[in-house]
Amino acid sequence: MLQVNTQMVFKWRKRYSVHDFKGFYDSPRLSQHRKLNRGDVKIYEHTVHQVPIQALHWSISLIRTCRGRVLASALAEECVKFEAATAHYVKITNNPYFLEKVCDIVGLYLNPADNALVLNVDEKTQIQTFDRTHPNLQLKPGQVERHTYDYEQHSTTSLYADLNILTDEVIGRVTQRHHALEFLDVLRQIDWEAPQDLQLYVILDSNSSHNTSEVKAWLAKNPRFKVHFTPTSASWLNEVDKWFGQLDRRELYRGNLTSVGESKPGIKKCIKVHNEKLANPFRWNKSTAHDCIIGMGKFALNR
């Protein structure tokens, strides 16, 4: 009749049998905020406006002996959490065209031109090929997999990746260096594999190898390439960086390699598996992206 489940019926019947009619009042919530007295407020103010003599920031042990008063561990932890929450690292851009570039790139993600292909292109440099001094100790019940801290580094390699924002598929090219000549080979590969009837919008960061005279001359001869550069210190706009993070976690982080030749098959396998089974295009939300642009615009104006 009341459209409630049996668990709720048993709960309130039990409370009535134990507490009579007083059991019908709601119990105090366990998640109630801790009530502060005047002394606690003074401690909060002290930790916000002053620093300890012994250090540059507060710790639980320092706060607990603040002003000669031994504090409860809960209050000390809250003070440390509050101080940590009020300190964040930020990067302030000095690019006067920051907002325009952000709007340009997000506009490509939200509404690309007809008969066009949008590609995120970037390079992951200094991929280390190193071998641990001892084989990995395999995980077992109650024990995680363990690696030795020391290792022997053999050489480094670089990876160029082109990510199609429509399909989330990746084209990879492993190179020994990351100079302009290698970048030109990547552009030629894109030109060869992309359908000839499509315009190509390529999103790049401001790496020096992307702005050489050779690259500019090649782009001038291939007008179907439209290059869009991310603002300084805003490589997070390039979606391929997200895939580089996945490559680190899935293939490179725990690898034991003795040469560059051993790293190439693993990278190619990761690309193949991603394209066949894991590709999941990032879906931009128009209203969220619009709010993001407005927020970044205010941030740039305040700067």
PDB file of C-alpha atoms in Angstrom, residues 9-198:
ATOM      1  CA  VAL A   9       9.289  -2.205   6.770  1.00  0.00           C
ATOM      2  CA  PHE A  10      11.582  -4.395   8.908  1.00  0.00           C
ATOM      3  CA  LYS A  11      13.831  -1.433   9.729  1.00  0.00           C
ATOM      4  CA  TRP A  12      11.056   0.766  11.135  1.00  0.00           C
ATOM      5  CA  ARG A  13       9.300  -2.104  12.930  1.00  0.00           C
ATOM      6  CA  LYS A  14      12.574  -2.905  14.675  1.00  0.00           C
ATOM      7  CA  ARG A  15      13.124   0.721  15.659  1.00  0.00           C
ATOM      8  CA  TYR A  16       9.573   0.890  17.073  1.00  0.00           C
ATOM      9  CA  SER A  17      10.072  -2.305  19.061  1.00  0.00           C
ATOM     10  CA  VAL A  18      13.287  -0.930  20.593  1.00  0.00           C
ATOM     11  CA  HIS A  19      12.541   2.797  21.057  1.00  0.00           C
ATOM     12  CA  ASP A  20       8.729   2.914  20.947  1.00  0.00           C
ATOM     13  CA  PHE A  21       7.430   6.141  19.318  1.00  0.00           C
ATOM     14  CA  LYS A  22      10.794   7.895  19.855  1.00  0.00           C
ATOM     15  CA  GLY A  23      12.230   5.590  17.205  1.00  0.00           C
ATOM     16  CA  PHE A  24      10.176   7.360  14.538  1.00  0.00           C
ATOM     17  CA  TYR A  25      12.503  10.374  14.685  1.00  0.00           C
ATOM     18  CA  ASP A  26      15.479  10.263  12.371  1.00  0.00           C
ATOM     19  CA  SER A  27      18.822   9.307  13.905  1.00  0.00           C
ATOM     20  CA  PRO A  28      21.839  11.652  13.811  1.00  0.00           C
ATOM     21  CA  ARG A  29      23.800  11.373  10.595  1.00  0.00           C
ATOM     22  CA  LEU A  30      27.282   9.895  10.840  1.00  0.00           C
ATOM     23  CA  SER A  31      28.561  12.345   8.235  1.00  0.00           C
ATOM     24  CA  GLN A  32      27.743  15.485  10.193  1.00  0.00           C
ATOM     25  CA  HIS A  33      30.441  18.149  10.031  1.00  0.00           C
ATOM     26  CA  ARG A  34      32.547  18.529  13.111  1.00  0.00           C
ATOM     27  CA  LYS A  35      31.449  21.517  15.172  1.00  0.00           C
ATOM     28  CA  LEU A  36      34.280  23.925  15.918  1.00  0.00           C
ATOM     29  CA  ASN A  37      34.700  25.918  19.084  1.00  0.00           C
ATOM     30  CA  ARG A  38      36.512  29.239  19.326  1.00  0.00           C
ATOM     31  CA  GLY A  39      39.820  27.579  20.081  1.00  0.00           C
ATOM     32  CA  ASP A  40      39.569  25.434  16.960  1.00  0.00           C
ATOM     33  CA  VAL A  41      38.785  28.495  14.828  1.00  0.00           C
ATOM     34  CA  LYS A  42      41.894  30.234  16.173  1.00  0.00           C
ATOM     35  CA  ILE A  43      43.988  27.209  15.209  1.00  0.00           C
ATOM     36  CA  TYR A  44      42.584  27.291  11.679  1.00  0.00           C
ATOM     37  CA  GLU A  45      43.316  31.007  11.360  1.00  0.00           C
ATOM     38  CA  HIS A  46      46.811  30.506  12.745  1.00  0.00           C
ATOM     39  CA  THR A  47      47.682  27.810  10.211  1.00  0.00           C
ATOM     40  CA  VAL A  48      46.287  29.848   7.309  1.00  0.00           C
ATOM     41  CA  HIS A  49      47.981  33.179   8.040  1.00  0.00           C
ATOM     42  CA  GLN A  50      51.271  31.993   9.538  1.00  0.00           C
ATOM     43  CA  VAL A  51      53.928  29.392   8.813  1.00  0.00           C
ATOM     44  CA  PRO A  52      55.814  27.329  11.404  1.00  0.00           C
ATOM     45  CA  ILE A  53      59.312  28.361  12.438  1.00  0.00           C
ATOM     46  CA  GLN A  54      60.728  24.896  11.791  1.00  0.00           C
ATOM     47  CA  ALA A  55      59.380  24.445   8.243  1.00  0.00           C
ATOM     48  CA  LEU A  56      57.743  26.083   5.251  1.00  0.00           C
ATOM     49  CA  HIS A  57      54.380  24.377   5.743  1.00  0.00           C
ATOM     50  CA  TRP A  58      52.364  22.737   8.477  1.00  0.00           C
ATOM     51  CA  SER A  59      52.335  19.046   9.308  1.00  0.00           C
ATOM     52  CA  ILE A  60      50.132  17.098  11.702  1.00  0.00           C
ATOM     53  CA  SER A  61      52.851  16.874  14.345  1.00  0.00           C
ATOM     54  CA  LEU A  62      53.534  20.632  14.180  1.00  0.00           C
ATOM     55  CA  ILE A  63      49.859  21.568  14.359  1.00  0.00           C
ATOM     56  CA  ARG A  64      49.208  19.254  17.305  1.00  0.00           C
ATOM     57  CA  THR A  65      51.746  21.195  19.390  1.00  0.00           C
ATOM     58  CA  CYS A  66      50.696  24.602  18.067  1.00  0.00           C
ATOM     59  CA  ARG A  67      50.808  27.281  20.775  1.00  0.00           C
ATOM     60  CA  GLY A  68      51.603  24.649  23.383  1.00  0.00           C
ATOM     61  CA  ARG A  69      48.170  23.046  22.993  1.00  0.00           C
ATOM     62  CA  VAL A  70      47.903  19.368  22.125  1.00  0.00           C
ATOM     63  CA  LEU A  71      45.198  19.033  19.493  1.00  0.00           C
ATOM     64  CA  ALA A  72      43.034  16.086  18.603  1.00  0.00           C
ATOM     65  CA  SER A  73      44.428  14.197  15.622  1.00  0.00           C
ATOM     66  CA  ALA A  74      41.169  14.758  13.684  1.00  0.00           C
ATOM     67  CA  LEU A  75      41.502  18.539  13.931  1.00  0.00           C
ATOM     68  CA  ALA A  76      45.186  18.420  12.998  1.00  0.00           C
ATOM     69  CA  GLU A  77      44.414  16.314   9.935  1.00  0.00           C
ATOM     70  CA  GLU A  78      41.643  18.718   8.906  1.00  0.00           C
ATOM     71  CA  CYS A  79      44.078  21.639   9.172  1.00  0.00           C
ATOM     72  CA  VAL A  80      46.646  19.878   6.982  1.00  0.00           C
ATOM     73  CA  LYS A  81      43.979  18.930   4.427  1.00  0.00           C
ATOM     74  CA  PHE A  82      42.717  22.502   4.353  1.00  0.00           C
ATOM     75  CA  GLU A  83      46.224  23.851   3.807  1.00  0.00           C
ATOM     76  CA  ALA A  84      46.879  21.301   1.044  1.00  0.00           C
ATOM     77  CA  ALA A  85      43.568  22.214  -0.602  1.00  0.00           C
ATOM     78  CA  THR A  86      44.527  25.888  -0.700  1.00  0.00           C
ATOM     79  CA  ALA A  87      47.846  25.279  -2.521  1.00  0.00           C
ATOM     80  CA  HIS A  88      47.826  24.196  -6.163  1.00  0.00           C
ATOM     81  CA  TYR A  89      50.380  24.471  -8.943  1.00  0.00           C
ATOM     82  CA  VAL A  90      49.270  26.459 -11.977  1.00  0.00           C
ATOM     83  CA  LYS A  91      50.812  27.527 -15.267  1.00  0.00           C
ATOM     84  CA  ILE A  92      50.071  31.077 -16.376  1.00  0.00           C
ATOM     85  CA  THR A  93      50.206  31.582 -20.119  1.00  0.00           C
ATOM     86  CA  ASN A  94      51.731  34.709 -21.627  1.00  0.00           C
ATOM     87  CA  ASN A  95      50.367  34.019 -25.106  1.00  0.00           C
ATOM     88  CA  PRO A  96      48.221  37.007 -26.215  1.00  0.00           C
ATOM     89  CA  TYR A  97      46.343  34.744 -28.667  1.00  0.00           C
ATOM     90  CA  PHE A  98      45.590  32.034 -26.116  1.00  0.00           C
ATOM     91  CA  LEU A  99      41.800  32.315 -26.240  1.00  0.00           C
ATOM     92  CA  GLU A 100      41.666  32.534 -30.037  1.00  0.00           C
ATOM     93  CA  LYS A 101      43.761  29.381 -30.430  1.00  0.00           C
ATOM     94  CA  VAL A 102      41.726  27.462 -27.873  1.00  0.00           C
ATOM     95  CA  CYS A 103      38.470  28.401 -29.617  1.00  0.00           C
ATOM     96  CA  ASP A 104      39.969  27.442 -32.963  1.00  0.00           C
ATOM     97  CA  ILE A 105      41.038  23.953 -31.859  1.00  0.00           C
ATOM     98  CA  VAL A 106      37.918  23.177 -29.816  1.00  0.00           C
ATOM     99  CA  GLY A 107      35.873  24.373 -32.800  1.00  0.00           C
ATOM    100  CA  LEU A 108      37.596  21.719 -34.939  1.00  0.00           C
ATOM    101  CA  TYR A 109      36.655  19.071 -32.386  1.00  0.00           C
ATOM    102  CA  LEU A 110      33.026  20.193 -32.150  1.00  0.00           C
ATOM    103  CA  ASN A 111      32.277  21.053 -35.749  1.00  0.00           C
ATOM    104  CA  PRO A 112      34.931  19.989 -38.265  1.00  0.00           C
ATOM    105  CA  ALA A 113      34.572  21.152 -41.844  1.00  0.00           C
ATOM    106  CA  ASP A 114      32.806  18.966 -44.391  1.00  0.00           C
ATOM    107  CA  ASN A 115      35.023  16.598 -46.391  1.00  0.00           C
ATOM    108  CA  ALA A 116      37.819  17.070 -43.878  1.00  0.00           C
ATOM    109  CA  LEU A 117      39.875  14.908 -41.555  1.00  0.00           C
ATOM    110  CA  VAL A 118      41.092  16.263 -38.198  1.00  0.00           C
ATOM    111  CA  LEU A 119      44.328  14.697 -36.929  1.00  0.00           C
ATOM    112  CA  ASN A 120      46.198  15.190 -33.669  1.00  0.00           C
ATOM    113  CA  VAL A 121      49.907  14.809 -34.358  1.00  0.00           C
ATOM    114  CA  ASP A 122      52.617  14.776 -31.711  1.00  0.00           C
ATOM    115  CA  GLU A 123      55.851  13.011 -30.832  1.00  0.00           C
ATOM    116  CA  LYS A 124      56.774  11.143 -27.678  1.00  0.00           C
ATOM    117  CA  THR A 125      60.497  11.631 -27.259  1.00  0.00           C
ATOM    118  CA  GLN A 126      63.118  10.008 -25.052  1.00  0.00           C
ATOM    119  CA  ILE A 127      61.402   6.628 -24.811  1.00  0.00           C
ATOM    120  CA  GLN A 128      63.936   4.772 -22.702  1.00  0.00           C
ATOM    121  CA  THR A 129      64.990   1.217 -23.424  1.00  0.00           C
ATOM    122  CA  PHE A 130      66.376  -0.098 -20.160  1.00  0.00           C
ATOM    123  CA  ASP A 131      66.816  -3.448 -18.539  1.00  0.00           C
ATOM    124  CA  ARG A 132      66.396  -4.079 -14.828  1.00  0.00           C
ATOM    125  CA  THR A 133      69.404  -5.477 -12.995  1.00  0.00           C
ATOM    126  CA  HIS A 134      67.218  -8.329 -11.709  1.00  0.00           C
ATOM    127  CA  PRO A 135      64.161 -10.034 -13.244  1.00  0.00           C
ATOM    128  CA  ASN A 136      60.806  -8.864 -11.994  1.00  0.00           C
ATOM    129  CA  LEU A 137      59.474 -10.617  -8.913  1.00  0.00           C
ATOM    130  CA  GLN A 138      56.049 -11.855  -9.892  1.00  0.00           C
ATOM    131  CA  LEU A 139      52.988 -11.038  -7.872  1.00  0.00           C
ATOM    132  CA  LYS A 140      51.554 -13.612  -5.503  1.00  0.00           C
ATOM    133  CA  PRO A 141      48.784 -13.668  -2.867  1.00  0.00           C
ATOM    134  CA  GLY A 142      49.447 -10.775  -0.517  1.00  0.00           C
ATOM    135  CA  GLN A 143      52.403  -9.469  -2.541  1.00  0.00           C
ATOM    136  CA  VAL A 144      52.401  -7.098  -5.508  1.00  0.00           C
ATOM    137  CA  GLU A 145      54.799  -7.358  -8.437  1.00  0.00           C
ATOM    138  CA  ARG A 146      58.186  -5.871  -7.585  1.00  0.00           C
ATOM    139  CA  HIS A 147      60.920  -4.233  -9.656  1.00  0.00           C
ATOM    140  CA  THR A 148      64.449  -3.243  -8.788  1.00  0.00           C
ATOM    141  CA  TYR A 149      65.217   0.471  -8.583  1.00  0.00           C
ATOM    142  CA  ASP A 150      68.488   0.273 -10.491  1.00  0.00           C
ATOM    143  CA  TYR A 151      68.610  -0.435 -14.210  1.00  0.00           C
ATOM    144  CA  GLU A 152      70.917  -0.320 -17.201  1.00  0.00           C
ATOM    145  CA  GLN A 153      69.879   2.110 -19.931  1.00  0.00           C
ATOM    146  CA  HIS A 154      70.777   1.175 -23.481  1.00  0.00           C
ATOM    147  CA  SER A 155      69.381   3.884 -25.763  1.00  0.00           C
ATOM    148  CA  THR A 156      66.330   6.029 -26.436  1.00  0.00           C
ATOM    149  CA  THR A 157      63.853   6.242 -29.278  1.00  0.00           C
ATOM    150  CA  SER A 158      61.004   8.507 -30.385  1.00  0.00           C
ATOM    151  CA  LEU A 159      57.464   7.851 -31.506  1.00  0.00           C
ATOM    152  CA  TYR A 160      55.352   9.996 -33.829  1.00  0.00           C
ATOM    153  CA  ALA A 161      51.622   9.362 -33.534  1.00  0.00           C
ATOM    154  CA  ASP A 162      48.691  10.604 -35.621  1.00  0.00           C
ATOM    155  CA  LEU A 163      45.296  10.282 -33.929  1.00  0.00           C
ATOM    156  CA  ASN A 164      42.078  10.532 -35.911  1.00  0.00           C
ATOM    157  CA  ILE A 165      39.552  12.300 -33.636  1.00  0.00           C
ATOM    158  CA  LEU A 166      36.628  10.773 -35.530  1.00  0.00           C
ATOM    159  CA  THR A 167      37.631   7.117 -35.034  1.00  0.00           C
ATOM    160  CA  ASP A 168      40.303   7.404 -32.279  1.00  0.00           C
ATOM    161  CA  GLU A 169      42.603   5.264 -34.428  1.00  0.00           C
ATOM    162  CA  VAL A 170      46.354   5.856 -34.279  1.00  0.00           C
ATOM    163  CA  ILE A 171      49.067   5.729 -36.926  1.00  0.00           C
ATOM    164  CA  GLY A 172      52.509   5.364 -35.342  1.00  0.00           C
ATOM    165  CA  ARG A 173      56.030   5.814 -36.637  1.00  0.00           C
ATOM    166  CA  VAL A 174      59.090   4.922 -34.535  1.00  0.00           C
ATOM    167  CA  THR A 175      62.222   6.975 -35.260  1.00  0.00           C
ATOM    168  CA  GLN A 176      65.675   7.343 -33.750  1.00  0.00           C
ATOM    169  CA  ARG A 177      65.484  11.154 -33.737  1.00  0.00           C
ATOM    170  CA  HIS A 178      62.768  13.810 -33.668  1.00  0.00           C
ATOM    171  CA  HIS A 179      64.070  16.403 -36.111  1.00  0.00           C
ATOM    172  CA  ALA A 180      62.350  18.161 -38.990  1.00  0.00           C
ATOM    173  CA  LEU A 181      63.260  15.430 -41.490  1.00  0.00           C
ATOM    174  CA  GLU A 182      61.487  12.788 -39.411  1.00  0.00           C
ATOM    175  CA  PHE A 183      58.467  15.060 -39.059  1.00  0.00           C
ATOM    176  CA  LEU A 184      58.355  15.531 -42.831  1.00  0.00           C
ATOM    177  CA  ASP A 185      58.276  11.744 -43.242  1.00  0.00           C
ATOM    178  CA  VAL A 186      55.250  11.685 -40.914  1.00  0.00           C
ATOM    179  CA  LEU A 187      53.476  14.316 -43.020  1.00  0.00           C
ATOM    180  CA  ARG A 188      54.242  12.361 -46.195  1.00  0.00           C
ATOM    181  CA  GLN A 189      52.831   9.211 -44.594  1.00  0.00           C
ATOM    182  CA  ILE A 190      49.626  11.063 -43.698  1.00  0.00           C
ATOM    183  CA  ASP A 191      49.395  12.422 -47.252  1.00  0.00           C
ATOM    184  CA  TRP A 192      49.841   8.925 -48.676  1.00  0.00           C
ATOM    185  CA  GLU A 193      47.325   7.130 -46.428  1.00  0.00           C
ATOM    186  CA  ALA A 194      44.571   9.768 -46.201  1.00  0.00           C
ATOM    187  CA  PRO A 195      41.982   9.850 -49.011  1.00  0.00           C
ATOM    188  CA  GLN A 196      42.981  12.418 -51.598  1.00  0.00           C
ATOM    189  CA  ASP A 197      39.565  14.109 -51.656  1.00  0.00           C
ATOM    190  CA  LEU A 198      39.760  15.170 -47.986  1.00  0.00           C
TER     191      LEU A 198
END
